[in-house]
Tab-separated table of C-alpha atoms in Angstrom:
chain	number	residue	atom	x	y	z
A	1	MET	CA	133.154	123.452	117.264
A	2	ALA	CA	130.531	126.120	117.889
A	3	ALA	CA	129.127	126.406	121.395
A	4	LEU	CA	125.930	124.621	122.226
A	5	PRO	CA	123.089	126.816	123.545
A	6	LYS	CA	122.937	127.382	127.287
A	7	THR	CA	119.812	126.909	129.362
A	8	GLY	CA	117.321	129.654	128.659
A	9	ASP	CA	118.829	130.688	125.301
A	10	GLN	CA	116.177	131.369	122.685
A	11	VAL	CA	118.384	131.193	119.583
A	12	TYR	CA	119.797	128.031	118.079
A	13	VAL	CA	123.590	128.229	117.875
A	14	GLU	CA	125.263	126.779	114.812
A	15	PRO	CA	126.381	123.183	115.380
A	16	ASP	CA	129.377	121.479	113.930
A	17	THR	CA	128.495	119.110	111.079
A	18	ILE	CA	130.170	116.056	109.666
A	19	HIS	CA	130.002	117.566	106.172
A	20	GLY	CA	131.600	120.924	106.861
A	21	ASP	CA	130.615	124.155	108.576
A	22	GLU	CA	126.939	124.323	107.663
A	23	LYS	CA	124.505	126.533	109.508
A	24	GLY	CA	121.064	125.216	110.375
A	25	PRO	CA	117.943	127.345	110.077
A	26	GLU	CA	117.161	129.644	112.980
A	27	PRO	CA	114.051	128.289	114.681
A	28	ASN	CA	110.682	129.939	114.686
A	29	LEU	CA	109.934	129.996	118.409
A	30	LEU	CA	106.211	129.766	117.734
A	31	ASP	CA	106.846	126.115	116.938
A	32	ALA	CA	107.796	125.610	120.575
A	33	THR	CA	104.018	125.596	121.094
A	34	ALA	CA	103.904	122.143	119.509
A	35	VAL	CA	106.517	120.964	121.986
A	36	ASP	CA	104.611	122.453	124.928
A	37	ALA	CA	101.367	120.870	123.662
A	38	GLU	CA	102.937	117.459	124.219
A	39	LYS	CA	102.633	118.047	127.976
A	40	GLU	CA	98.890	118.768	127.786
A	41	PHE	CA	97.975	115.114	127.341
A	42	THR	CA	98.317	112.314	129.865
A	43	GLU	CA	99.956	108.976	129.189
A	44	GLN	CA	96.534	107.307	129.339
A	45	GLU	CA	95.134	109.721	126.743
A	46	ASN	CA	98.080	109.078	124.445
A	47	LYS	CA	97.670	105.305	124.784
A	48	ALA	CA	93.989	105.584	123.873
A	49	LEU	CA	94.836	107.707	120.837
A	50	LEU	CA	97.566	105.307	119.739
A	51	LYS	CA	95.111	102.421	119.904
A	52	ARG	CA	92.644	104.340	117.730
A	53	ILE	CA	95.363	105.219	115.229
A	54	ASP	CA	96.466	101.574	115.014
A	55	TRP	CA	92.918	100.301	114.504
A	56	TYR	CA	92.503	102.557	111.486
A	57	LEU	CA	95.934	102.695	109.875
A	58	MET	CA	97.358	99.194	110.340
A	59	PRO	CA	94.564	97.307	108.499
A	60	LEU	CA	94.517	99.918	105.732
A	61	MET	CA	98.256	99.806	105.096
A	62	ALA	CA	98.573	96.049	105.596
A	63	MET	CA	95.813	95.250	103.120
A	64	THR	CA	97.108	97.734	100.560
A	65	TYR	CA	100.674	96.500	100.743
A	66	GLY	CA	99.564	92.893	100.479
A	67	ILE	CA	97.471	93.698	97.421
A	68	GLN	CA	100.428	95.501	95.873
A	69	TYR	CA	102.566	92.399	96.339
A	70	ALA	CA	99.898	90.175	94.814
A	71	ASP	CA	99.576	92.441	91.771
A	72	LYS	CA	103.345	92.643	91.382
A	73	GLN	CA	103.639	88.843	91.480
A	74	SER	CA	100.790	88.216	89.053
A	75	ILE	CA	103.245	87.797	86.173
A	76	SER	CA	105.308	85.260	88.124
A	77	ASN	CA	102.219	83.149	88.813
A	78	SER	CA	101.080	83.612	85.237
A	79	THR	CA	104.305	82.019	83.948
A	80	LEU	CA	103.185	78.750	85.554
A	81	PHE	CA	99.880	78.798	83.668
A	82	GLY	CA	100.810	79.508	80.084
A	83	ILE	CA	101.167	83.268	79.647
A	84	ALA	CA	104.422	82.780	77.715
A	85	ASP	CA	102.745	80.509	75.153
A	86	ASP	CA	99.526	82.530	74.854
A	87	THR	CA	101.359	85.842	74.309
A	88	HIS	CA	104.219	84.316	72.284
A	89	LEU	CA	107.035	85.257	74.678
A	90	HIS	CA	110.554	84.024	73.919
A	91	GLY	CA	114.165	84.611	74.991
A	92	GLN	CA	114.536	87.400	77.554
A	93	GLN	CA	111.048	88.813	76.993
A	94	THR	CA	109.722	87.349	80.245
A	95	ALA	CA	112.636	88.908	82.138
A	96	TRP	CA	111.896	92.267	80.517
A	97	LEU	CA	108.384	92.230	81.976
A	98	SER	CA	110.068	92.492	85.381
A	99	THR	CA	112.785	94.889	84.219
A	100	ILE	CA	110.375	97.402	82.676
A	101	PHE	CA	108.230	97.418	85.819
A	102	TYR	CA	111.176	98.519	87.959
A	103	LEU	CA	112.532	100.909	85.321
A	104	SER	CA	109.170	102.665	85.403
A	105	TYR	CA	109.168	102.517	89.208
A	106	LEU	CA	112.604	104.179	89.126
A	107	VAL	CA	111.623	106.948	86.697
A	108	PHE	CA	108.424	107.844	88.566
A	109	GLU	CA	109.878	107.556	92.087
A	110	GLY	CA	111.326	111.072	92.295
A	111	PRO	CA	108.333	112.910	90.791
A	112	MET	CA	105.926	110.923	92.979
A	113	ASN	CA	107.842	111.851	96.143
A	114	TYR	CA	107.837	115.512	95.133
A	115	VAL	CA	104.111	115.532	94.379
A	116	MET	CA	103.253	113.715	97.622
A	117	GLN	CA	104.739	116.620	99.581
A	118	LYS	CA	102.410	119.049	97.789
A	119	VAL	CA	99.023	117.288	97.779
A	120	ARG	CA	96.677	115.440	100.142
A	121	LEU	CA	98.715	112.288	100.605
A	122	GLY	CA	95.843	109.930	101.431
A	123	ARG	CA	93.710	110.882	98.426
A	124	PHE	CA	96.686	110.678	96.093
A	125	LEU	CA	97.578	107.153	97.242
A	126	ALA	CA	93.984	105.931	96.911
A	127	ILE	CA	93.684	107.227	93.346
A	128	ALA	CA	96.982	105.579	92.383
A	129	VAL	CA	95.790	102.236	93.797
A	130	PHE	CA	92.505	102.471	91.883
A	131	ILE	CA	94.266	103.140	88.576
A	132	TRP	CA	96.831	100.380	88.864
A	133	GLY	CA	94.091	97.899	89.778
A	134	GLY	CA	92.405	98.690	86.481
A	135	LEU	CA	95.704	98.230	84.651
A	136	VAL	CA	96.216	94.781	86.215
A	137	MET	CA	92.781	93.764	84.958
A	138	LEU	CA	93.787	94.824	81.439
A	139	ILE	CA	96.639	92.283	81.481
A	140	ALA	CA	93.923	89.656	81.013
A	141	VAL	CA	93.155	90.944	77.502
A	142	CYS	CA	96.768	91.059	76.283
A	143	HIS	CA	97.786	88.883	73.341
A	144	ASN	CA	101.404	89.928	72.786
A	145	TRP	CA	104.582	91.131	74.457
A	146	ALA	CA	104.101	94.765	73.446
A	147	GLY	CA	100.768	95.009	75.258
A	148	LEU	CA	102.202	93.422	78.389
A	149	MET	CA	105.183	95.792	78.334
A	150	ILE	CA	102.968	98.879	78.111
A	151	LEU	CA	100.804	97.761	81.019
A	152	ARG	CA	103.751	96.731	83.197
A	153	THR	CA	105.312	100.144	82.566
A	154	LEU	CA	102.178	101.956	83.722
A	155	ILE	CA	101.662	99.666	86.726
A	156	GLY	CA	105.240	100.281	87.879
A	157	GLY	CA	104.719	104.034	87.691
A	158	PHE	CA	101.561	104.046	89.796
A	159	GLU	CA	102.851	101.510	92.339
A	160	SER	CA	106.001	103.577	92.925
A	161	CYS	CA	104.209	105.892	95.358
A	162	ILE	CA	102.987	103.285	97.861
A	163	SER	CA	106.087	102.322	99.857
A	164	PRO	CA	107.516	105.853	100.236
A	165	GLY	CA	104.009	107.208	100.813
A	166	PHE	CA	103.394	104.733	103.622
A	167	LEU	CA	106.748	105.584	105.210
A	168	MET	CA	105.674	109.241	105.194
A	169	ILE	CA	102.428	108.263	106.909
A	170	VAL	CA	104.267	106.237	109.566
A	171	ALA	CA	106.603	109.172	110.225
A	172	SER	CA	103.651	111.566	110.590
A	173	TRP	CA	101.744	109.377	113.111
A	174	TYR	CA	104.230	107.381	115.189
A	175	LYS	CA	107.117	107.969	117.562
A	176	ARG	CA	110.552	106.803	116.499
A	177	GLU	CA	110.448	103.794	118.824
A	178	GLU	CA	107.102	102.791	117.258
A	179	HIS	CA	108.278	102.976	113.628
A	180	GLY	CA	109.884	99.554	113.406
A	181	MET	CA	106.981	97.453	114.655
A	182	ARG	CA	104.303	99.361	112.718
A	183	SER	CA	106.249	99.403	109.474
A	184	MET	CA	107.055	95.703	109.707
A	185	ILE	CA	103.374	94.867	110.237
A	186	TRP	CA	102.316	96.251	106.868
A	187	MET	CA	105.508	95.250	105.085
A	188	ALA	CA	105.098	91.670	106.354
A	189	GLN	CA	102.017	91.313	104.184
A	190	ASN	CA	104.363	90.573	101.282
A	191	GLY	CA	104.774	87.202	102.954
A	192	PHE	CA	101.320	86.653	104.398
A	193	PHE	CA	99.581	87.674	101.184
A	194	ALA	CA	101.587	84.995	99.378
A	195	ILE	CA	99.358	82.514	101.230
A	196	PHE	CA	96.160	84.243	100.107
A	197	THR	CA	97.442	84.666	96.559
A	198	GLY	CA	98.571	81.052	96.514
A	199	LEU	CA	95.135	79.781	97.526
A	200	VAL	CA	93.410	81.944	94.914
A	201	THR	CA	95.904	80.971	92.219
A	202	TYR	CA	95.647	77.291	93.121
A	203	GLY	CA	91.852	77.422	92.979
A	204	ILE	CA	91.750	79.237	89.651
A	205	GLY	CA	94.508	77.059	88.198
A	206	SER	CA	92.830	73.821	89.284
A	207	ALA	CA	89.473	74.900	87.865
A	208	SER	CA	91.039	75.928	84.575
A	209	LEU	CA	92.957	72.679	84.175
A	210	LYS	CA	89.856	70.650	85.039
A	211	HIS	CA	87.127	72.531	83.187
A	212	GLY	CA	88.953	74.587	80.551
A	213	GLY	CA	87.455	77.922	79.485
A	214	ILE	CA	89.293	81.212	80.002
A	215	ALA	CA	93.012	80.747	80.616
A	216	ALA	CA	93.980	80.618	84.290
A	217	TRP	CA	96.486	83.480	84.006
A	218	ARG	CA	93.791	85.755	82.566
A	219	SER	CA	91.369	84.912	85.397
A	220	ILE	CA	94.088	85.505	88.001
A	221	ASN	CA	94.756	89.040	86.744
A	222	LEU	CA	91.054	89.873	86.453
A	223	PHE	CA	90.467	88.837	90.046
A	224	LEU	CA	93.505	90.609	91.517
A	225	GLY	CA	92.961	93.826	89.566
A	226	GLY	CA	89.277	93.995	90.453
A	227	MET	CA	90.017	93.442	94.135
A	228	THR	CA	92.628	96.222	94.049
A	229	SER	CA	90.348	98.858	92.533
A	230	ALA	CA	87.527	97.982	94.923
A	231	TRP	CA	89.857	98.334	97.901
A	232	ALA	CA	91.002	101.762	96.683
A	233	ILE	CA	87.507	103.115	97.353
A	234	VAL	CA	87.846	102.214	101.043
A	235	LEU	CA	91.322	103.707	101.118
A	236	PHE	CA	90.065	107.008	99.680
A	237	PHE	CA	87.948	107.766	102.744
A	238	PHE	CA	90.258	106.650	105.560
A	239	ILE	CA	94.004	106.888	104.789
A	240	GLY	CA	96.059	110.054	105.309
A	241	THR	CA	98.176	112.195	107.644
A	242	PRO	CA	96.788	113.619	110.923
A	243	GLU	CA	95.820	116.834	109.146
A	244	GLU	CA	93.828	114.955	106.466
A	245	VAL	CA	91.787	112.201	108.114
A	246	ARG	CA	88.157	112.553	109.193
A	247	TRP	CA	88.170	109.977	111.965
A	248	LEU	CA	89.869	112.275	114.498
A	249	SER	CA	88.409	115.347	116.197
A	250	PRO	CA	90.356	118.652	116.007
A	251	GLU	CA	91.571	118.085	119.564
A	252	GLN	CA	92.723	114.544	118.710
A	253	LYS	CA	94.567	115.864	115.656
A	254	LYS	CA	96.386	118.352	117.876
A	255	GLN	CA	97.237	115.503	120.237
A	256	ALA	CA	98.455	113.303	117.362
A	257	VAL	CA	100.865	116.010	116.190
A	258	ALA	CA	102.042	116.780	119.739
A	259	ARG	CA	102.640	113.073	120.404
A	260	ILE	CA	105.435	112.802	117.823
A	261	VAL	CA	107.454	115.963	118.509
A	262	SER	CA	109.957	113.783	120.395
A	263	ASN	CA	111.009	112.380	116.992
A	264	GLN	CA	112.877	115.672	116.364
A	265	SER	CA	112.301	115.083	112.651
A	266	GLY	CA	109.353	117.360	111.849
A	267	GLY	CA	105.836	116.400	110.845
A	268	GLY	CA	104.587	114.687	107.744
A	269	GLY	CA	102.306	117.267	106.183
A	270	GLN	CA	102.776	119.509	103.141
A	271	SER	CA	105.930	121.621	103.334
A	272	GLU	CA	108.374	123.870	101.505
A	273	TRP	CA	110.950	122.166	99.294
A	274	LYS	CA	114.430	123.045	100.612
A	275	TRP	CA	117.356	122.632	98.225
A	276	SER	CA	119.856	122.906	101.085
A	277	GLN	CA	118.431	119.675	102.473
A	278	VAL	CA	118.725	118.049	99.045
A	279	LYS	CA	122.445	118.894	99.025
A	280	GLU	CA	122.873	117.571	102.546
A	281	ALA	CA	121.192	114.284	101.628
A	282	PHE	CA	123.655	113.717	98.788
A	283	LEU	CA	126.591	114.337	101.154
A	284	ASP	CA	125.355	112.139	104.002
A	285	PRO	CA	127.107	108.715	104.299
A	286	GLN	CA	124.092	107.015	105.914
A	287	ILE	CA	121.964	107.688	102.827
A	288	TYR	CA	124.397	105.738	100.658
A	289	CYS	CA	124.298	102.837	103.094
A	290	TYR	CA	120.510	102.718	102.768
A	291	PHE	CA	120.893	102.879	98.996
A	292	LEU	CA	123.340	99.957	98.955
A	293	ILE	CA	121.209	97.843	101.282
A	294	SER	CA	118.179	98.351	99.047
A	295	PHE	CA	120.196	97.711	95.881
A	296	LEU	CA	122.167	94.642	96.942
A	297	ALA	CA	119.347	92.915	98.842
A	298	ASP	CA	116.926	93.421	95.945
A	299	VAL	CA	119.114	92.030	93.177
A	300	PRO	CA	117.908	88.537	94.233
A	301	ASN	CA	114.312	89.782	94.394
A	302	GLY	CA	114.362	91.024	90.801
A	303	GLY	CA	115.219	87.656	89.338
A	304	TYR	CA	113.739	85.215	91.807
A	305	GLY	CA	110.552	87.264	92.029
A	306	ILE	CA	109.609	86.375	88.474
A	307	PHE	CA	111.535	83.130	87.893
A	308	GLY	CA	111.212	81.589	91.357
A	309	GLY	CA	108.285	79.424	90.320
A	310	ILE	CA	110.219	78.060	87.348
A	311	VAL	CA	113.258	77.371	89.569
A	312	THR	CA	111.160	75.458	92.100
A	313	LYS	CA	109.395	73.530	89.341
A	314	SER	CA	112.797	72.469	87.984
A	315	PHE	CA	113.418	70.525	91.216
A	316	GLY	CA	110.736	68.056	90.099
A	317	PHE	CA	107.411	69.587	91.199
A	318	THR	CA	104.250	70.324	89.190
A	319	SER	CA	102.869	73.837	88.621
A	320	LEU	CA	100.108	73.366	91.202
A	321	GLN	CA	102.587	71.916	93.706
A	322	VAL	CA	104.809	74.974	93.241
A	323	ILE	CA	101.881	77.263	94.125
A	324	LEU	CA	101.337	75.342	97.369
A	325	LEU	CA	105.058	75.194	98.184
A	326	ASN	CA	105.324	78.980	97.955
A	327	MET	CA	102.911	79.398	100.876
A	328	PRO	CA	105.213	78.217	103.718
A	329	GLY	CA	107.869	80.630	102.496
A	330	GLY	CA	105.366	83.465	102.596
A	331	ALA	CA	104.307	82.541	106.120
A	332	MET	CA	107.914	82.229	107.272
A	333	GLY	CA	108.955	85.544	105.731
A	334	GLY	CA	105.946	87.408	107.088
A	335	SER	CA	106.327	85.921	110.563
A	336	PHE	CA	110.021	86.779	110.769
A	337	ASN	CA	109.288	90.348	109.701
A	338	VAL	CA	106.688	90.779	112.453
A	339	LEU	CA	108.883	89.035	115.043
A	340	SER	CA	111.838	91.254	114.137
A	341	GLY	CA	109.686	94.357	114.404
A	342	TYR	CA	108.402	93.258	117.813
A	343	LEU	CA	111.866	92.470	119.159
A	344	ALA	CA	113.227	95.756	117.816
A	345	SER	CA	110.500	97.619	119.704
A	346	LYS	CA	111.369	95.772	122.932
A	347	TYR	CA	115.170	95.879	122.725
A	348	LYS	CA	116.782	99.161	121.773
A	349	ASN	CA	119.219	99.347	118.852
A	350	THR	CA	118.881	95.733	117.702
A	351	ARG	CA	117.332	96.273	114.270
A	352	THR	CA	120.589	95.834	112.368
A	353	TYR	CA	121.101	92.423	114.018
A	354	TYR	CA	117.850	91.056	112.558
A	355	MET	CA	118.700	92.565	109.183
A	356	ALA	CA	122.094	90.857	109.203
A	357	PHE	CA	120.654	87.477	110.226
A	358	SER	CA	118.187	87.566	107.327
A	359	MET	CA	121.119	88.038	104.941
A	360	ILE	CA	123.006	85.051	106.361
A	361	ALA	CA	119.919	82.849	105.938
A	362	GLY	CA	119.313	84.172	102.426
A	363	CYS	CA	122.883	83.597	101.297
A	364	ALA	CA	123.047	80.055	102.698
A	365	GLY	CA	119.630	79.113	101.331
A	366	LEU	CA	120.402	80.216	97.785
A	367	LEU	CA	123.726	78.374	97.768
A	368	VAL	CA	121.986	75.164	98.865
A	369	ALA	CA	119.405	75.510	96.077
A	370	ALA	CA	122.048	76.315	93.467
A	371	LEU	CA	124.828	73.873	94.326
A	372	LEU	CA	123.090	70.636	95.369
A	373	PRO	CA	122.701	68.155	92.482
A	374	GLN	CA	119.698	68.716	90.230
A	375	GLU	CA	118.286	65.282	91.025
A	376	HIS	CA	114.886	64.151	92.279
A	377	ALA	CA	116.371	62.853	95.544
A	378	TYR	CA	117.538	66.374	96.470
A	379	ARG	CA	114.372	68.278	95.593
A	380	TRP	CA	113.175	68.725	99.185
A	381	LYS	CA	116.612	69.820	100.404
A	382	LYS	CA	116.795	72.378	97.597
A	383	TRP	CA	113.293	73.601	98.398
A	384	GLY	CA	114.384	73.857	102.045
A	385	GLY	CA	117.155	76.194	100.942
A	386	LEU	CA	114.620	78.447	99.255
A	387	LEU	CA	112.498	78.315	102.411
A	388	CYS	CA	115.444	79.659	104.448
A	389	MET	CA	115.932	82.388	101.857
A	390	SER	CA	112.343	83.577	102.321
A	391	ILE	CA	113.225	85.792	105.315
A	392	TYR	CA	115.595	87.987	103.277
A	393	SER	CA	113.041	90.792	102.930
A	394	THR	CA	113.595	91.725	106.591
A	395	ALA	CA	116.832	93.518	105.672
A	396	VAL	CA	115.102	95.710	103.102
A	397	PHE	CA	111.923	96.376	105.060
A	398	MET	CA	113.656	97.086	108.361
A	399	GLY	CA	116.073	99.354	106.535
A	400	TRP	CA	113.125	101.273	105.121
A	401	SER	CA	111.586	101.545	108.580
A	402	MET	CA	114.879	102.843	110.026
A	403	LEU	CA	115.179	105.603	107.457
A	404	PRO	CA	112.392	107.915	108.710
A	405	SER	CA	113.672	107.371	112.264
A	406	ASN	CA	117.191	108.481	111.377
A	407	VAL	CA	116.716	111.145	108.714
A	408	ALA	CA	115.292	114.475	109.889
A	409	GLY	CA	114.157	117.385	107.736
A	410	ARG	CA	111.100	116.985	105.528
A	411	THR	CA	112.850	117.534	102.203
A	412	LYS	CA	115.903	115.518	103.208
A	413	LYS	CA	113.675	112.663	104.333
A	414	SER	CA	111.891	112.697	100.977
A	415	VAL	CA	115.185	112.700	99.049
A	416	ALA	CA	116.598	109.920	101.224
A	417	SER	CA	113.480	107.845	100.680
A	418	THR	CA	113.759	108.400	96.941
A	419	MET	CA	117.416	107.353	96.899
A	420	SER	CA	116.622	104.214	98.877
A	421	PHE	CA	113.870	103.267	96.474
A	422	VAL	CA	116.120	104.058	93.514
A	423	GLY	CA	118.417	101.394	94.945
A	424	TYR	CA	115.432	99.059	95.275
A	425	CYS	CA	114.511	99.563	91.623
A	426	ALA	CA	118.076	99.326	90.345
A	427	GLY	CA	118.612	96.090	92.245
A	428	ASN	CA	115.459	94.547	90.820
A	429	ILE	CA	116.403	95.684	87.311
A	430	VAL	CA	119.853	94.113	87.535
A	431	GLY	CA	118.463	90.991	89.178
A	432	SER	CA	115.874	90.328	86.489
A	433	GLN	CA	118.594	90.319	83.816
A	434	LEU	CA	120.855	87.943	85.759
A	435	TYR	CA	118.404	85.150	84.977
A	436	GLN	CA	119.254	84.376	81.352
A	437	ALA	CA	117.115	82.129	79.156
A	438	LYS	CA	120.154	79.944	78.384
A	439	ASP	CA	120.416	79.063	82.097
A	440	ALA	CA	116.803	77.873	82.427
A	441	PRO	CA	115.194	76.218	84.269
A	442	LEU	CA	117.498	76.269	87.363
A	443	TYR	CA	119.229	79.581	86.570
A	444	ARG	CA	122.249	78.531	88.656
A	445	PRO	CA	124.459	81.584	87.809
A	446	GLY	CA	121.634	83.910	88.842
A	447	LEU	CA	121.173	82.106	92.163
A	448	ILE	CA	124.901	82.255	92.970
A	449	ALA	CA	125.140	85.951	92.056
A	450	SER	CA	122.144	86.606	94.297
A	451	ALA	CA	123.836	84.814	97.204
A	452	ILE	CA	126.916	87.020	96.775
A	453	CYS	CA	124.710	90.122	96.916
A	454	PHE	CA	123.232	88.957	100.220
A	455	GLY	CA	126.758	88.552	101.601
A	456	LEU	CA	127.714	92.092	100.564
A	457	THR	CA	124.534	93.455	102.137
A	458	PHE	CA	125.576	91.871	105.438
A	459	VAL	CA	128.801	93.925	105.337
A	460	VAL	CA	127.009	97.214	104.566
A	461	ILE	CA	124.546	96.674	107.429
A	462	PHE	CA	127.370	96.564	109.967
A	463	ILE	CA	129.107	99.563	108.400
A	464	LEU	CA	125.888	101.524	108.990
A	465	ARG	CA	125.625	100.270	112.569
A	466	PHE	CA	129.190	101.253	113.468
A	467	TYR	CA	128.742	104.661	111.800
A	468	TYR	CA	125.710	105.415	113.993
A	469	ILE	CA	127.521	104.275	117.127
A	470	TYR	CA	130.429	106.603	116.299
A	471	ILE	CA	128.265	109.682	115.619
A	472	ASN	CA	126.107	109.136	118.720
A	473	ALA	CA	129.192	108.794	120.926
A	474	LYS	CA	130.680	111.974	119.460
A	475	ARG	CA	127.499	113.956	120.128
A	476	ASP	CA	127.234	112.560	123.647
A	477	ARG	CA	130.726	113.845	124.418
A	478	GLU	CA	129.891	117.288	123.023
A	479	ALA	CA	126.635	117.404	124.976
A	480	ALA	CA	128.396	116.483	128.217
A	481	ALA	CA	130.819	119.368	127.687
A	482	SER	CA	128.025	121.893	127.058
A	483	GLY	CA	126.687	121.985	130.613
A	484	LEU	CA	123.065	121.586	129.480
A	485	SER	CA	120.704	119.401	131.496
A	486	ASP	CA	119.171	116.321	129.869
A	487	GLU	CA	115.716	117.938	130.011
A	488	GLU	CA	116.906	121.106	128.283
A	489	MET	CA	118.714	119.159	125.563
A	490	GLU	CA	115.584	117.100	124.923
A	491	ARG	CA	113.440	120.235	124.697
A	492	LEU	CA	115.861	122.000	122.345
A	493	GLY	CA	116.041	118.879	120.192
A	494	LYS	CA	112.254	118.761	119.877
A	495	ILE	CA	112.054	122.458	118.965
A	496	ASN	CA	114.787	121.997	116.360
A	497	GLY	CA	112.858	119.083	114.869
A	498	GLU	CA	109.614	121.056	114.695
A	499	ASN	CA	111.549	123.822	112.925
A	500	ASP	CA	112.513	121.329	110.211
A	501	MET	CA	116.184	121.016	111.123
A	502	THR	CA	117.947	117.978	109.740
A	503	ASP	CA	119.560	115.241	111.791
A	504	ILE	CA	122.971	116.763	111.005
A	505	GLN	CA	121.978	120.343	111.900
A	506	ASN	CA	120.360	119.269	115.182
A	507	PRO	CA	123.132	118.441	117.718
A	508	HIS	CA	120.580	116.842	120.069
A	509	PHE	CA	119.484	114.218	117.511
A	510	ARG	CA	120.513	110.618	118.185
A	511	TYR	CA	120.443	107.779	115.681
A	512	SER	CA	118.745	104.434	116.291
A	513	TYR	CA	119.994	101.186	114.824
């Protein structure tokens, strides 16, 4: 074990690593200026700035993420209003509309993450949103499976930048203890937007059934796509990192950067690509835990996301009733996400508990829906099971919000984010193929397999928690033996972070869970 630096030392001394004897970069001491700048601003000034940041960023990200969810679910809603008949879908072709979306998401994920490190992040995201909105509108003019497959492929590619891009934005604006609550606010719109989408879909569906005219599924996609592209114009002028936005003065931008040096994970702007950090990411056990959580928890999402309406309808409900019954689940899922984020911000190191609870509820709910008799008398109990399952997204979203808090180094953070979203895509791809046409309309084998995946996710969550506890305890013991004061260790940790050291290279970094 190499010696830790003593008070007053100006050179970072090589730390021990859990992956072997790997030397971290020697810090550029000019970056200590960013650490010193943190002391220039009072607590009141920082609170005022945080409020301004929230007023701009939270509505922008929440609206965008909700719109993304609505666009992604447009095919699921369309299955209730005749898209299969109008475009002559049969067999597994409906499932492939979900599979190809996530295959495209998977292929584009890495390149998008690389590009986002090199360009103006806010402008790039806005342009991507505008393009995919136009593509969603084009679904309305499709008449066959081939056309739908092409559009779903392109939509998946352009949507692949939003979640990792937003996590980069959160990491560039907020302190580690603020990540969970802020991330869960915009991620929760997956649930809350289900209410808005349900009302729109119900209105369009009712009008179409009553008055005829253009098919309801075509009108739904025209409306959602048009709304998306219009929103992208707003996004173009306001979203971005501290270096990019126009709604802060130069002094406020300096303050925004200084405010987050305590993260010890570096900023979120454009940076050099470091292959040493790529290697470290692929050797880091925590990254594989995040991958498995995203993969296992999203296997159910891939199938239920597109066939959930058909499953609920099989209980004995009409298409319009299914649209209305999806709304309470959206409200419950969104509310639990926000509540979990709030509690995590109030009580330190509790995030993994809320993640685990969401998996228990998801597993139990799916088993109830799958195993109770398929009889009219049980339809409300089976729907209740699906309602309990609706909070499962907390495990995925809170895992995503933990990642930028626990992975330091700009390149490593980008690679880790990519790997997590690869798991997300792979899980959705596998999940969409678990729902076989021969099992329709209940898809019982798919529901049971999904419940098993939730149970496995529960196990991985606690493996990650115990791993963090072990590493933190080990570093605490080493720090106590070094003779450094708490203040000096905190300062050195901040300087190491500003010099783009990774969480493994920086012996003063502590994991949150």
